[in-house]
PDB file of C-alpha atoms in Angstrom:
ATOM      1  CA  MET A 274     161.450 -21.056 193.216  1.00 74.00           C
ATOM      2  CA  LEU A 275     158.554 -20.444 195.622  1.00 83.00           C
ATOM      3  CA  ILE A 276     158.926 -23.939 197.085  1.00 87.00           C
ATOM      4  CA  ASN A 277     162.629 -23.199 197.719  1.00 87.00           C
ATOM      5  CA  ILE A 278     161.742 -20.060 199.644  1.00 86.00           C
ATOM      6  CA  LEU A 279     159.131 -21.923 201.693  1.00 90.00           C
ATOM      7  CA  ILE A 280     161.622 -24.700 202.522  1.00 90.00           C
ATOM      8  CA  ILE A 281     164.263 -22.155 203.558  1.00 90.00           C
ATOM      9  CA  ILE A 282     161.812 -20.139 205.659  1.00 89.00           C
ATOM     10  CA  CYS A 283     160.428 -23.235 207.391  1.00 90.00           C
ATOM     11  CA  THR A 284     163.922 -24.580 208.043  1.00 91.00           C
ATOM     12  CA  GLY A 285     165.111 -21.233 209.431  1.00 89.00           C
ATOM     13  CA  LEU A 286     162.066 -20.833 211.639  1.00 88.00           C
ATOM     14  CA  LEU A 287     162.204 -24.422 212.878  1.00 91.00           C
ATOM     15  CA  LEU A 288     165.935 -24.578 213.611  1.00 91.00           C
ATOM     16  CA  GLY A 289     166.058 -21.039 215.024  1.00 88.00           C
ATOM     17  CA  SER A 290     163.064 -21.644 217.285  1.00 89.00           C
ATOM     18  CA  LEU A 291     164.481 -24.963 218.438  1.00 91.00           C
ATOM     19  CA  LEU A 292     167.844 -23.401 219.300  1.00 89.00           C
ATOM     20  CA  GLU A 293     166.122 -20.518 221.082  1.00 86.00           C
ATOM     21  CA  PHE A 294     163.897 -22.913 223.030  1.00 89.00           C
ATOM     22  CA  VAL A 295     166.753 -25.180 224.133  1.00 91.00           C
ATOM     23  CA  TYR A 296     169.119 -22.324 225.031  1.00 87.00           C
ATOM     24  CA  LYS A 297     166.580 -20.323 227.032  1.00 84.00           C
ATOM     25  CA  SER A 298     165.132 -23.395 228.738  1.00 88.00           C
ATOM     26  CA  ILE A 299     168.595 -24.486 229.875  1.00 91.00           C
ATOM     27  CA  THR A 300     169.830 -21.053 230.968  1.00 86.00           C
ATOM     28  CA  ARG A 301     166.587 -20.149 232.750  1.00 84.00           C
ATOM     29  CA  HIS A 302     166.067 -23.607 234.245  1.00 89.00           C
ATOM     30  CA  LYS A 303     162.478 -23.815 233.029  1.00 88.00           C
ATOM     31  CA  ILE A 304     160.606 -24.445 229.793  1.00 89.00           C
ATOM     32  CA  HIS A 305     160.732 -21.244 227.773  1.00 80.00           C
ATOM     33  CA  PRO A 306     159.241 -21.280 224.259  1.00 84.00           C
ATOM     34  CA  PRO A 307     160.394 -18.452 221.982  1.00 80.00           C
ATOM     35  CA  LYS A 308     158.020 -15.594 221.254  1.00 78.00           C
ATOM     36  CA  LEU A 309     156.971 -14.662 217.739  1.00 77.00           C
ATOM     37  CA  VAL A 310     158.965 -11.439 217.817  1.00 75.00           C
ATOM     38  CA  GLU A 311     162.165 -13.414 218.504  1.00 77.00           C
ATOM     39  CA  VAL A 312     161.438 -15.948 215.791  1.00 83.00           C
ATOM     40  CA  GLN A 313     161.133 -13.307 213.088  1.00 85.00           C
ATOM     41  CA  MET A 314     164.900 -12.752 213.327  1.00 87.00           C
ATOM     42  CA  TYR A 315     165.356 -16.309 212.055  1.00 89.00           C
ATOM     43  CA  LEU A 316     162.904 -15.692 209.223  1.00 89.00           C
ATOM     44  CA  TYR A 317     164.791 -12.643 207.934  1.00 92.00           C
ATOM     45  CA  THR A 318     168.156 -14.331 208.317  1.00 94.00           C
ATOM     46  CA  ALA A 319     166.989 -17.468 206.476  1.00 93.00           C
ATOM     47  CA  ILE A 320     165.880 -15.334 203.525  1.00 92.00           C
ATOM     48  CA  LEU A 321     169.209 -13.467 203.478  1.00 96.00           C
ATOM     49  CA  LEU A 322     171.139 -16.745 203.571  1.00 95.00           C
ATOM     50  CA  TYR A 323     169.129 -18.135 200.681  1.00 93.00           C
ATOM     51  CA  ILE A 324     169.908 -15.027 198.614  1.00 94.00           C
ATOM     52  CA  LEU A 325     173.622 -15.386 199.400  1.00 96.00           C
ATOM     53  CA  PHE A 326     173.416 -19.089 198.524  1.00 95.00           C
ATOM     54  CA  ILE A 327     171.867 -18.365 195.120  1.00 93.00           C
ATOM     55  CA  LEU A 328     174.292 -15.524 194.354  1.00 95.00           C
ATOM     56  CA  LYS A 329     177.322 -17.636 195.384  1.00 94.00           C
ATOM     57  CA  THR A 330     179.004 -14.614 196.927  1.00 95.00           C
ATOM     58  CA  HIS A 331     182.571 -14.765 198.207  1.00 97.00           C
ATOM     59  CA  PHE A 332     183.183 -16.244 201.675  1.00 97.00           C
ATOM     60  CA  ILE A 333     184.598 -13.029 203.186  1.00 97.00           C
ATOM     61  CA  THR A 334     181.735 -11.014 201.709  1.00 97.00           C
ATOM     62  CA  ASN A 335     179.282 -13.488 203.250  1.00 98.00           C
ATOM     63  CA  ILE A 336     180.933 -13.145 206.657  1.00 98.00           C
ATOM     64  CA  LEU A 337     180.646  -9.360 206.570  1.00 98.00           C
ATOM     65  CA  ILE A 338     177.065  -9.330 205.267  1.00 98.00           C
ATOM     66  CA  ILE A 339     175.885 -11.965 207.755  1.00 98.00           C
ATOM     67  CA  LEU A 340     177.624 -10.316 210.709  1.00 97.00           C
ATOM     68  CA  ILE A 341     176.190  -6.887 209.919  1.00 97.00           C
ATOM     69  CA  PHE A 342     172.717  -8.207 209.054  1.00 97.00           C
ATOM     70  CA  THR A 343     172.191 -10.520 212.041  1.00 95.00           C
ATOM     71  CA  THR A 344     173.579  -8.017 214.522  1.00 96.00           C
ATOM     72  CA  GLY A 345     171.526  -5.245 212.901  1.00 96.00           C
ATOM     73  CA  ILE A 346     168.285  -7.256 213.048  1.00 93.00           C
ATOM     74  CA  GLU A 347     168.907  -8.181 216.677  1.00 92.00           C
ATOM     75  CA  PHE A 348     169.640  -4.547 217.528  1.00 94.00           C
ATOM     76  CA  LEU A 349     166.581  -3.230 215.687  1.00 93.00           C
ATOM     77  CA  ILE A 350     164.153  -5.723 217.232  1.00 91.00           C
ATOM     78  CA  GLY A 351     165.792  -5.434 220.651  1.00 91.00           C
ATOM     79  CA  SER A 352     165.625  -1.626 220.568  1.00 93.00           C
ATOM     80  CA  ILE A 353     161.934  -1.648 219.643  1.00 91.00           C
ATOM     81  CA  LEU A 354     161.138  -4.157 222.388  1.00 88.00           C
ATOM     82  CA  PHE A 355     163.191  -2.353 225.023  1.00 88.00           C
ATOM     83  CA  ARG A 356     161.380   0.920 224.218  1.00 90.00           C
ATOM     84  CA  LYS A 357     158.080  -0.872 224.762  1.00 88.00           C
ATOM     85  CA  GLY A 358     159.347  -2.102 228.141  1.00 86.00           C
ATOM     86  CA  GLU A 359     159.842  -5.718 227.041  1.00 83.00           C
ATOM     87  CA  LYS A 360     163.162  -7.397 227.698  1.00 79.00           C
ATOM     88  CA  LEU A 361     163.215 -10.786 226.025  1.00 77.00           C
ATOM     89  CA  TRP A 362     167.000 -10.950 226.358  1.00 84.00           C
ATOM     90  CA  SER A 363     169.756  -8.973 227.988  1.00 87.00           C
ATOM     91  CA  TYR A 364     173.450  -9.050 227.208  1.00 90.00           C
ATOM     92  CA  LYS A 365     174.289  -6.570 229.986  1.00 92.00           C
ATOM     93  CA  ASN A 366     176.722  -8.984 231.610  1.00 92.00           C
ATOM     94  CA  GLU A 367     178.389  -9.962 228.344  1.00 93.00           C
ATOM     95  CA  TRP A 368     181.717  -8.525 227.250  1.00 93.00           C
ATOM     96  CA  LEU A 369     181.524  -5.866 224.524  1.00 95.00           C
ATOM     97  CA  ASN A 370     177.768  -5.362 224.700  1.00 94.00           C
ATOM     98  CA  TYR A 371     175.869  -2.306 223.548  1.00 94.00           C
ATOM     99  CA  LYS A 372     172.974  -1.321 225.831  1.00 92.00           C
ATOM    100  CA  GLY A 373     172.493  -4.995 226.653  1.00 92.00           C
ATOM    101  CA  ILE A 374     170.840  -5.470 223.251  1.00 93.00           C
ATOM    102  CA  ILE A 375     173.754  -6.822 221.212  1.00 95.00           C
ATOM    103  CA  CYS A 376     177.162  -8.214 222.076  1.00 95.00           C
ATOM    104  CA  LEU A 377     180.177  -9.633 220.300  1.00 96.00           C
ATOM    105  CA  LYS A 378     179.723 -13.163 221.688  1.00 95.00           C
ATOM    106  CA  PHE A 379     176.222 -13.612 220.286  1.00 92.00           C
ATOM    107  CA  SER A 380     177.050 -11.828 217.033  1.00 96.00           C
ATOM    108  CA  LEU A 381     179.751 -14.448 216.493  1.00 96.00           C
ATOM    109  CA  ILE A 382     177.354 -17.252 217.474  1.00 94.00           C
ATOM    110  CA  TRP A 383     174.764 -16.035 214.922  1.00 94.00           C
ATOM    111  CA  LEU A 384     177.526 -15.740 212.329  1.00 97.00           C
ATOM    112  CA  SER A 385     178.724 -19.305 213.006  1.00 96.00           C
ATOM    113  CA  LEU A 386     175.215 -20.775 212.838  1.00 94.00           C
ATOM    114  CA  SER A 387     174.495 -18.851 209.640  1.00 96.00           C
ATOM    115  CA  LEU A 388     177.688 -20.127 208.010  1.00 97.00           C
ATOM    116  CA  ILE A 389     176.714 -23.691 208.944  1.00 95.00           C
ATOM    117  CA  ALA A 390     173.355 -23.170 207.240  1.00 94.00           C
ATOM    118  CA  LEU A 391     174.907 -21.524 204.186  1.00 95.00           C
ATOM    119  CA  TYR A 392     177.794 -23.939 203.621  1.00 97.00           C
ATOM    120  CA  ILE A 393     176.510 -27.229 205.050  1.00 95.00           C
ATOM    121  CA  ILE A 394     172.717 -27.356 205.342  1.00 93.00           C
ATOM    122  CA  TYR A 395     171.740 -25.583 202.103  1.00 93.00           C
ATOM    123  CA  PRO A 396     174.223 -27.529 199.923  1.00 94.00           C
ATOM    124  CA  TRP A 397     172.963 -30.735 201.518  1.00 95.00           C
ATOM    125  CA  PHE A 398     169.375 -29.719 200.688  1.00 93.00           C
ATOM    126  CA  LEU A 399     170.519 -29.138 197.100  1.00 90.00           C
ATOM    127  CA  LYS A 400     172.291 -32.518 196.978  1.00 92.00           C
ATOM    128  CA  ILE A 401     169.239 -34.471 198.185  1.00 92.00           C
ATOM    129  CA  GLY A 402     166.929 -32.567 195.840  1.00 89.00           C
ATOM    130  CA  LEU A 403     165.097 -30.536 198.450  1.00 86.00           C
ATOM    131  CA  LEU A 404     166.316 -27.297 196.840  1.00 85.00           C
ATOM    132  CA  LYS A 405     166.737 -26.521 193.165  1.00 81.00           C
ATOM    133  CA  ILE A 406     168.784 -23.728 191.607  1.00 77.00           C
ATOM    134  CA  TYR A 407     167.090 -22.202 188.564  1.00 69.00           C
TER     135      TYR A 407
END
């Protein structure tokens, strides 16, 4: 069980950091590695997804939980950072944003990526023996 959690955490951190790195480097036109505070969002989400994977919850339930959780984590971390004067991201110019911290577009992106992990990557890990269900 512990090895499963470590695999999930490492996968979430690696894929999340890679996506963050590529996206920010392209949009900012310079190399931009993600900061630790940004990466922790991927850690928490990976753990949530693993729990949903084990529990085999209903698809619609998963959508709601993932959407609320990922948006909530982004809002919480963003709010703390903004209060400290750090702006690692800003959604001010995005449609349906709240204080530039969260927006519908990125909430749906996080949802889509999470569903890919939950329904494609994790089952594949199980199939090749990387994960085991106890």
